Tab-separated table of C-alpha atoms in Angstrom:
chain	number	residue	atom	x	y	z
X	28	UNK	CA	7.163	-16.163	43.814
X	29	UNK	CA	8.665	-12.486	44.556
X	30	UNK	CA	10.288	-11.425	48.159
X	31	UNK	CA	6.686	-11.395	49.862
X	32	UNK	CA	5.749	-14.620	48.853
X	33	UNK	CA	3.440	-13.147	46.369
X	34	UNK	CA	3.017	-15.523	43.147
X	35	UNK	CA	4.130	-13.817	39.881
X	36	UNK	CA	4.081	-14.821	36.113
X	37	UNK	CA	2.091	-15.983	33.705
X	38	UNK	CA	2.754	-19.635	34.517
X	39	UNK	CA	1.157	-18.874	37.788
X	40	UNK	CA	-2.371	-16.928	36.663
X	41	UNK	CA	-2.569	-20.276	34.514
X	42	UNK	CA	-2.031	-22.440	36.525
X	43	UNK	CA	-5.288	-23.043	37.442
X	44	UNK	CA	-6.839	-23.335	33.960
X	45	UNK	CA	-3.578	-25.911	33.296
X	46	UNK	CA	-5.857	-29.410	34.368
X	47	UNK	CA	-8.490	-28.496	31.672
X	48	UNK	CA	-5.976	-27.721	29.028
X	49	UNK	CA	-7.473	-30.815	26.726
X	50	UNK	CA	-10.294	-29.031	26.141
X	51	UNK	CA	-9.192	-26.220	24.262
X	52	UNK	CA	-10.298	-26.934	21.224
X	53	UNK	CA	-13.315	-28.883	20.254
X	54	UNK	CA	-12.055	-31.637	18.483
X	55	UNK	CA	-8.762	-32.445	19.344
X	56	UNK	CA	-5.847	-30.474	18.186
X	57	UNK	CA	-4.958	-32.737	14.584
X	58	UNK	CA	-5.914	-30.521	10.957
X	59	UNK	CA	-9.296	-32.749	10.618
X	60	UNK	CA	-10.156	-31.337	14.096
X	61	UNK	CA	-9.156	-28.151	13.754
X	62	UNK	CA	-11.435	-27.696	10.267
X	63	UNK	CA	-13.881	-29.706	11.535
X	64	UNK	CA	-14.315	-26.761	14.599
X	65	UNK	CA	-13.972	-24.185	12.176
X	66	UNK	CA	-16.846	-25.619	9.857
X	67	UNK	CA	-19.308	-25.956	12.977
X	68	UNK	CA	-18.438	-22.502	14.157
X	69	UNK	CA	-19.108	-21.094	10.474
X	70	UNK	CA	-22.853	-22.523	10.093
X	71	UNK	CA	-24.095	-19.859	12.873
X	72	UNK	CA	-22.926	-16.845	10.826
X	73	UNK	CA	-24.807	-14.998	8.975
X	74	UNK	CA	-22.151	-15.134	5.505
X	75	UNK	CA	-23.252	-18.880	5.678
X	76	UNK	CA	-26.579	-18.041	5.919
X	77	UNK	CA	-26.661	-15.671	3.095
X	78	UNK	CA	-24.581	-17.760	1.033
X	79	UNK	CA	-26.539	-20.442	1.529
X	80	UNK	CA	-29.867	-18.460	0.744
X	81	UNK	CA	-28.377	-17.151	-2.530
X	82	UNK	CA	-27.250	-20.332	-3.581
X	83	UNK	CA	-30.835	-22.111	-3.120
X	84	UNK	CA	-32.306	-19.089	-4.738
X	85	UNK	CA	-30.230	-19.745	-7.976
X	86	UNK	CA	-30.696	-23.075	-7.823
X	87	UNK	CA	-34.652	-22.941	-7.994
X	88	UNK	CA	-34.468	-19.920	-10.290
X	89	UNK	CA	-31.971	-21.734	-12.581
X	90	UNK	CA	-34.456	-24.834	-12.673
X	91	UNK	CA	-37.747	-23.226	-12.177
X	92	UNK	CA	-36.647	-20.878	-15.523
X	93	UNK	CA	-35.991	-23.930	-17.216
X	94	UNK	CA	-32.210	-23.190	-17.729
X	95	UNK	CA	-31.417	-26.726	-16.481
X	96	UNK	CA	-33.393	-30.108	-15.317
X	97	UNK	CA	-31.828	-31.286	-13.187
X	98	UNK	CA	-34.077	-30.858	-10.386
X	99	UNK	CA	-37.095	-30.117	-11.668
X	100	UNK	CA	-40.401	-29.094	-9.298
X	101	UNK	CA	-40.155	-30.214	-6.614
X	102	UNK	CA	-36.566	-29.921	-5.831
X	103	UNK	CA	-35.856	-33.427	-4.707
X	104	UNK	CA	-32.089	-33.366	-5.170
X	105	UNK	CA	-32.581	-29.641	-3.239
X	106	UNK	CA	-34.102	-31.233	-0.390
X	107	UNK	CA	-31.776	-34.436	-0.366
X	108	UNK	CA	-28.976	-31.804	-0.419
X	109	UNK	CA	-30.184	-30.027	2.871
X	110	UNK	CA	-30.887	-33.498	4.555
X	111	UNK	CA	-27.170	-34.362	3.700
X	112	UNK	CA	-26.067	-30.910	5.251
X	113	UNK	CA	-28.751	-31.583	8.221
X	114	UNK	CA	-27.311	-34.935	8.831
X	115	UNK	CA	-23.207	-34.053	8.603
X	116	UNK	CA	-24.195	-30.652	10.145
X	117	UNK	CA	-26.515	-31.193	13.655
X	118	UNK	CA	-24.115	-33.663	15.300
X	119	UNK	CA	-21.124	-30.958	14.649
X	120	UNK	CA	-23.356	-28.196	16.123
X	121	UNK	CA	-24.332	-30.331	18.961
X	122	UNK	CA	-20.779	-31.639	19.596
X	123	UNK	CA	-19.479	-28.156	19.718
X	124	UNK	CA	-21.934	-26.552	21.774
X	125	UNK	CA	-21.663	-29.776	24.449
X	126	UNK	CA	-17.391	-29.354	24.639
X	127	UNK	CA	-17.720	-25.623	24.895
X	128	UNK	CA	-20.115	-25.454	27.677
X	129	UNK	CA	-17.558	-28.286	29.190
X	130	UNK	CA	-14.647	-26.070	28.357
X	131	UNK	CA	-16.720	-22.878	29.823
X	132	UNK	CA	-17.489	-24.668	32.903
X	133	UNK	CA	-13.921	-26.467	33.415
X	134	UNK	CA	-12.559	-22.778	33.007
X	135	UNK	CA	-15.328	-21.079	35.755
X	136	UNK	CA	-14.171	-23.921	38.297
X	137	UNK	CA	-10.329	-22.756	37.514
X	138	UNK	CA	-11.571	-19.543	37.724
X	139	UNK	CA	-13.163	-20.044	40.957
X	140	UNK	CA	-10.283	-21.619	42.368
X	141	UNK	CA	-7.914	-19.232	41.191
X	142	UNK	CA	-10.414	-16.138	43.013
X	143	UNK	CA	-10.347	-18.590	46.051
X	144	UNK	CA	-6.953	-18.480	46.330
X	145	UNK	CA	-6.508	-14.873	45.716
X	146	UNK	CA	-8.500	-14.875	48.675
X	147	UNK	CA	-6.875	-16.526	50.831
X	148	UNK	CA	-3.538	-14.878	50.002
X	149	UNK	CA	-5.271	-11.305	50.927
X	150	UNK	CA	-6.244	-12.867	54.060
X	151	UNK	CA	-2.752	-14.237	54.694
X	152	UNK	CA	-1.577	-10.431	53.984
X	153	UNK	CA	-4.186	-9.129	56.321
X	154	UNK	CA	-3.166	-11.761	59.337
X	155	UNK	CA	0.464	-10.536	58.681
X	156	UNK	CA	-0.058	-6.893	58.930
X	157	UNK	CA	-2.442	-7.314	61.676
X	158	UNK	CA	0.789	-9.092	63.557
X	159	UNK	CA	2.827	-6.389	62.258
X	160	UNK	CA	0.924	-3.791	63.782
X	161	UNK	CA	0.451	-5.509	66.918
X	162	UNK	CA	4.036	-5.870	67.282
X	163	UNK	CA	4.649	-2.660	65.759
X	164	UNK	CA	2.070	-0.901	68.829
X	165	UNK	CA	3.982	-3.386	71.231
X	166	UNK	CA	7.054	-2.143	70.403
X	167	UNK	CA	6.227	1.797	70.477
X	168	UNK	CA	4.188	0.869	74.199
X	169	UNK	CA	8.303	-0.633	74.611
X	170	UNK	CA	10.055	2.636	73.556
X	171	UNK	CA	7.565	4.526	75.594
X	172	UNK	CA	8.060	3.056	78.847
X	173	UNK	CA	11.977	3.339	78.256
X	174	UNK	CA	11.982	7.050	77.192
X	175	UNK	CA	9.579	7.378	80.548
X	176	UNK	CA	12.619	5.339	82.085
X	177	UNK	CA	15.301	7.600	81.062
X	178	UNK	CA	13.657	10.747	81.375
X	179	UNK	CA	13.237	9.815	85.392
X	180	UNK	CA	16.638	8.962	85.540
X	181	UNK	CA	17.938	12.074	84.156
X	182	UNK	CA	15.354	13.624	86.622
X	183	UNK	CA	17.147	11.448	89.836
X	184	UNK	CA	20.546	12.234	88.138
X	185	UNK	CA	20.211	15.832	87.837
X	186	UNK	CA	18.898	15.979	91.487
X	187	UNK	CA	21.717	13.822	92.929
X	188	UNK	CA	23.837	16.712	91.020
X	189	UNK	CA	22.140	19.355	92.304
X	190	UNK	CA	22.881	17.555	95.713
X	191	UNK	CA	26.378	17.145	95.338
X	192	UNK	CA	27.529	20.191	94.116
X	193	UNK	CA	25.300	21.342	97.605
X	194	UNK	CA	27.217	19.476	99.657
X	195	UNK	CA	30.615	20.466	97.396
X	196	UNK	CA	29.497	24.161	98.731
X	197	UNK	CA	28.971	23.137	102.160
X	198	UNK	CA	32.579	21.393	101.980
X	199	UNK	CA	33.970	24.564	100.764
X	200	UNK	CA	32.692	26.713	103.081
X	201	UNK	CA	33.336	24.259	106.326
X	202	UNK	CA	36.856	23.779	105.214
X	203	UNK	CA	36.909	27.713	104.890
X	204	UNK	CA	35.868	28.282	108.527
X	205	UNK	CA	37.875	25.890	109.515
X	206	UNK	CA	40.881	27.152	108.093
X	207	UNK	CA	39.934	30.678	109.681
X	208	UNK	CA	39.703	28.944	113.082
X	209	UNK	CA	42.895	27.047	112.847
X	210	UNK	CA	44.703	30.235	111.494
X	211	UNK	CA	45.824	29.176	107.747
X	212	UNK	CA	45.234	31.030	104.942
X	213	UNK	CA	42.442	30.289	102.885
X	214	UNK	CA	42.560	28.358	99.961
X	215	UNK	CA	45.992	26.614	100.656
């Protein structure tokens, strides 16, 4: 997690997809598994399907042209072939296609957890800068009412100075008079 409690890393934009690790790969992770994956994965393409349409058109040509016998009209050991590949193949298809929709929809629940909690994060964001904002207008109404303070105290101040140096005049000029009346000289 950085400063702002904001989750970071790799580690943490996986961990959601972490519980449904085991189903990465179809089979289990061993070399059997791993070919056995591969090999379902490759009957769906179309180089298997070519290949295998190229092969069974050489192998009727090569017996229907009489180049060989054995398989003859028609084509037993052909179609005993393709039952073999049916049998080994359909249960590889099948289990593939059932683990990756369980894979797909073990990774759209992390998914979905991982967007919930994006979500709440952004509305943990949003409640904090809606405090900080709050506090943020509370504290400018703060600094208003004190600059409103202080400017009405230099106000009061300046008139209690222009009161004083009033009266400072008034002083001046009594004490003036009244050194005329006594007979001193002024200023002394």
């Amino acid at each position: 997690m950085s400063g702002q409690g904001q989750p970071s890393g790799p580690d943490w934009a996986r961990r959601f997809h972490l519980p449904h690790a085991h189903l990465e790969t179809v089979f289990g992770g061993d070399w059997f598994a791993l070919k056995a994956e591969a090999f379902a994965r490759f009957f769906g393409t179309p180089t298997f399907l070519i290949g295998q349409t190229v092969v069974v058109g050489v192998w009727i040509w090569i017996n229907a042209a009489g180049l060989t016998t054995f398989d003859v009209y028609p084509f037993i050991l052909l179609n005993l072939a393709f039952s073999l590949q049916a049998a080994y193949a359909a249960p590889l298809i099948l289990l593939a296609e059932t683990r990756q929709a369980d894979r797909d929809k073990a990774h759209s629940i992390a998914d979905a957890e991982h967007r919930e909690e994006l979500h709440r994060i952004s509305e943990q964001r949003q409640q904090q800068m809606e405090k900080q904002t709050a506090l943020l207008v509370d504290m400018l109404g703060q600094n208003t009412t004190l600059t409103e303070r202080v400017q009405e105290l230099l106000r009061q101040n300046t008139e209690l100075t222009d009161k004083v140096m009033a009266l400072a005049e008034r002083i001046e000029a009594m004490t003036a008079k009244v050194s005329e009346h006594i007979g001193l000289p002024a200023g002394g």
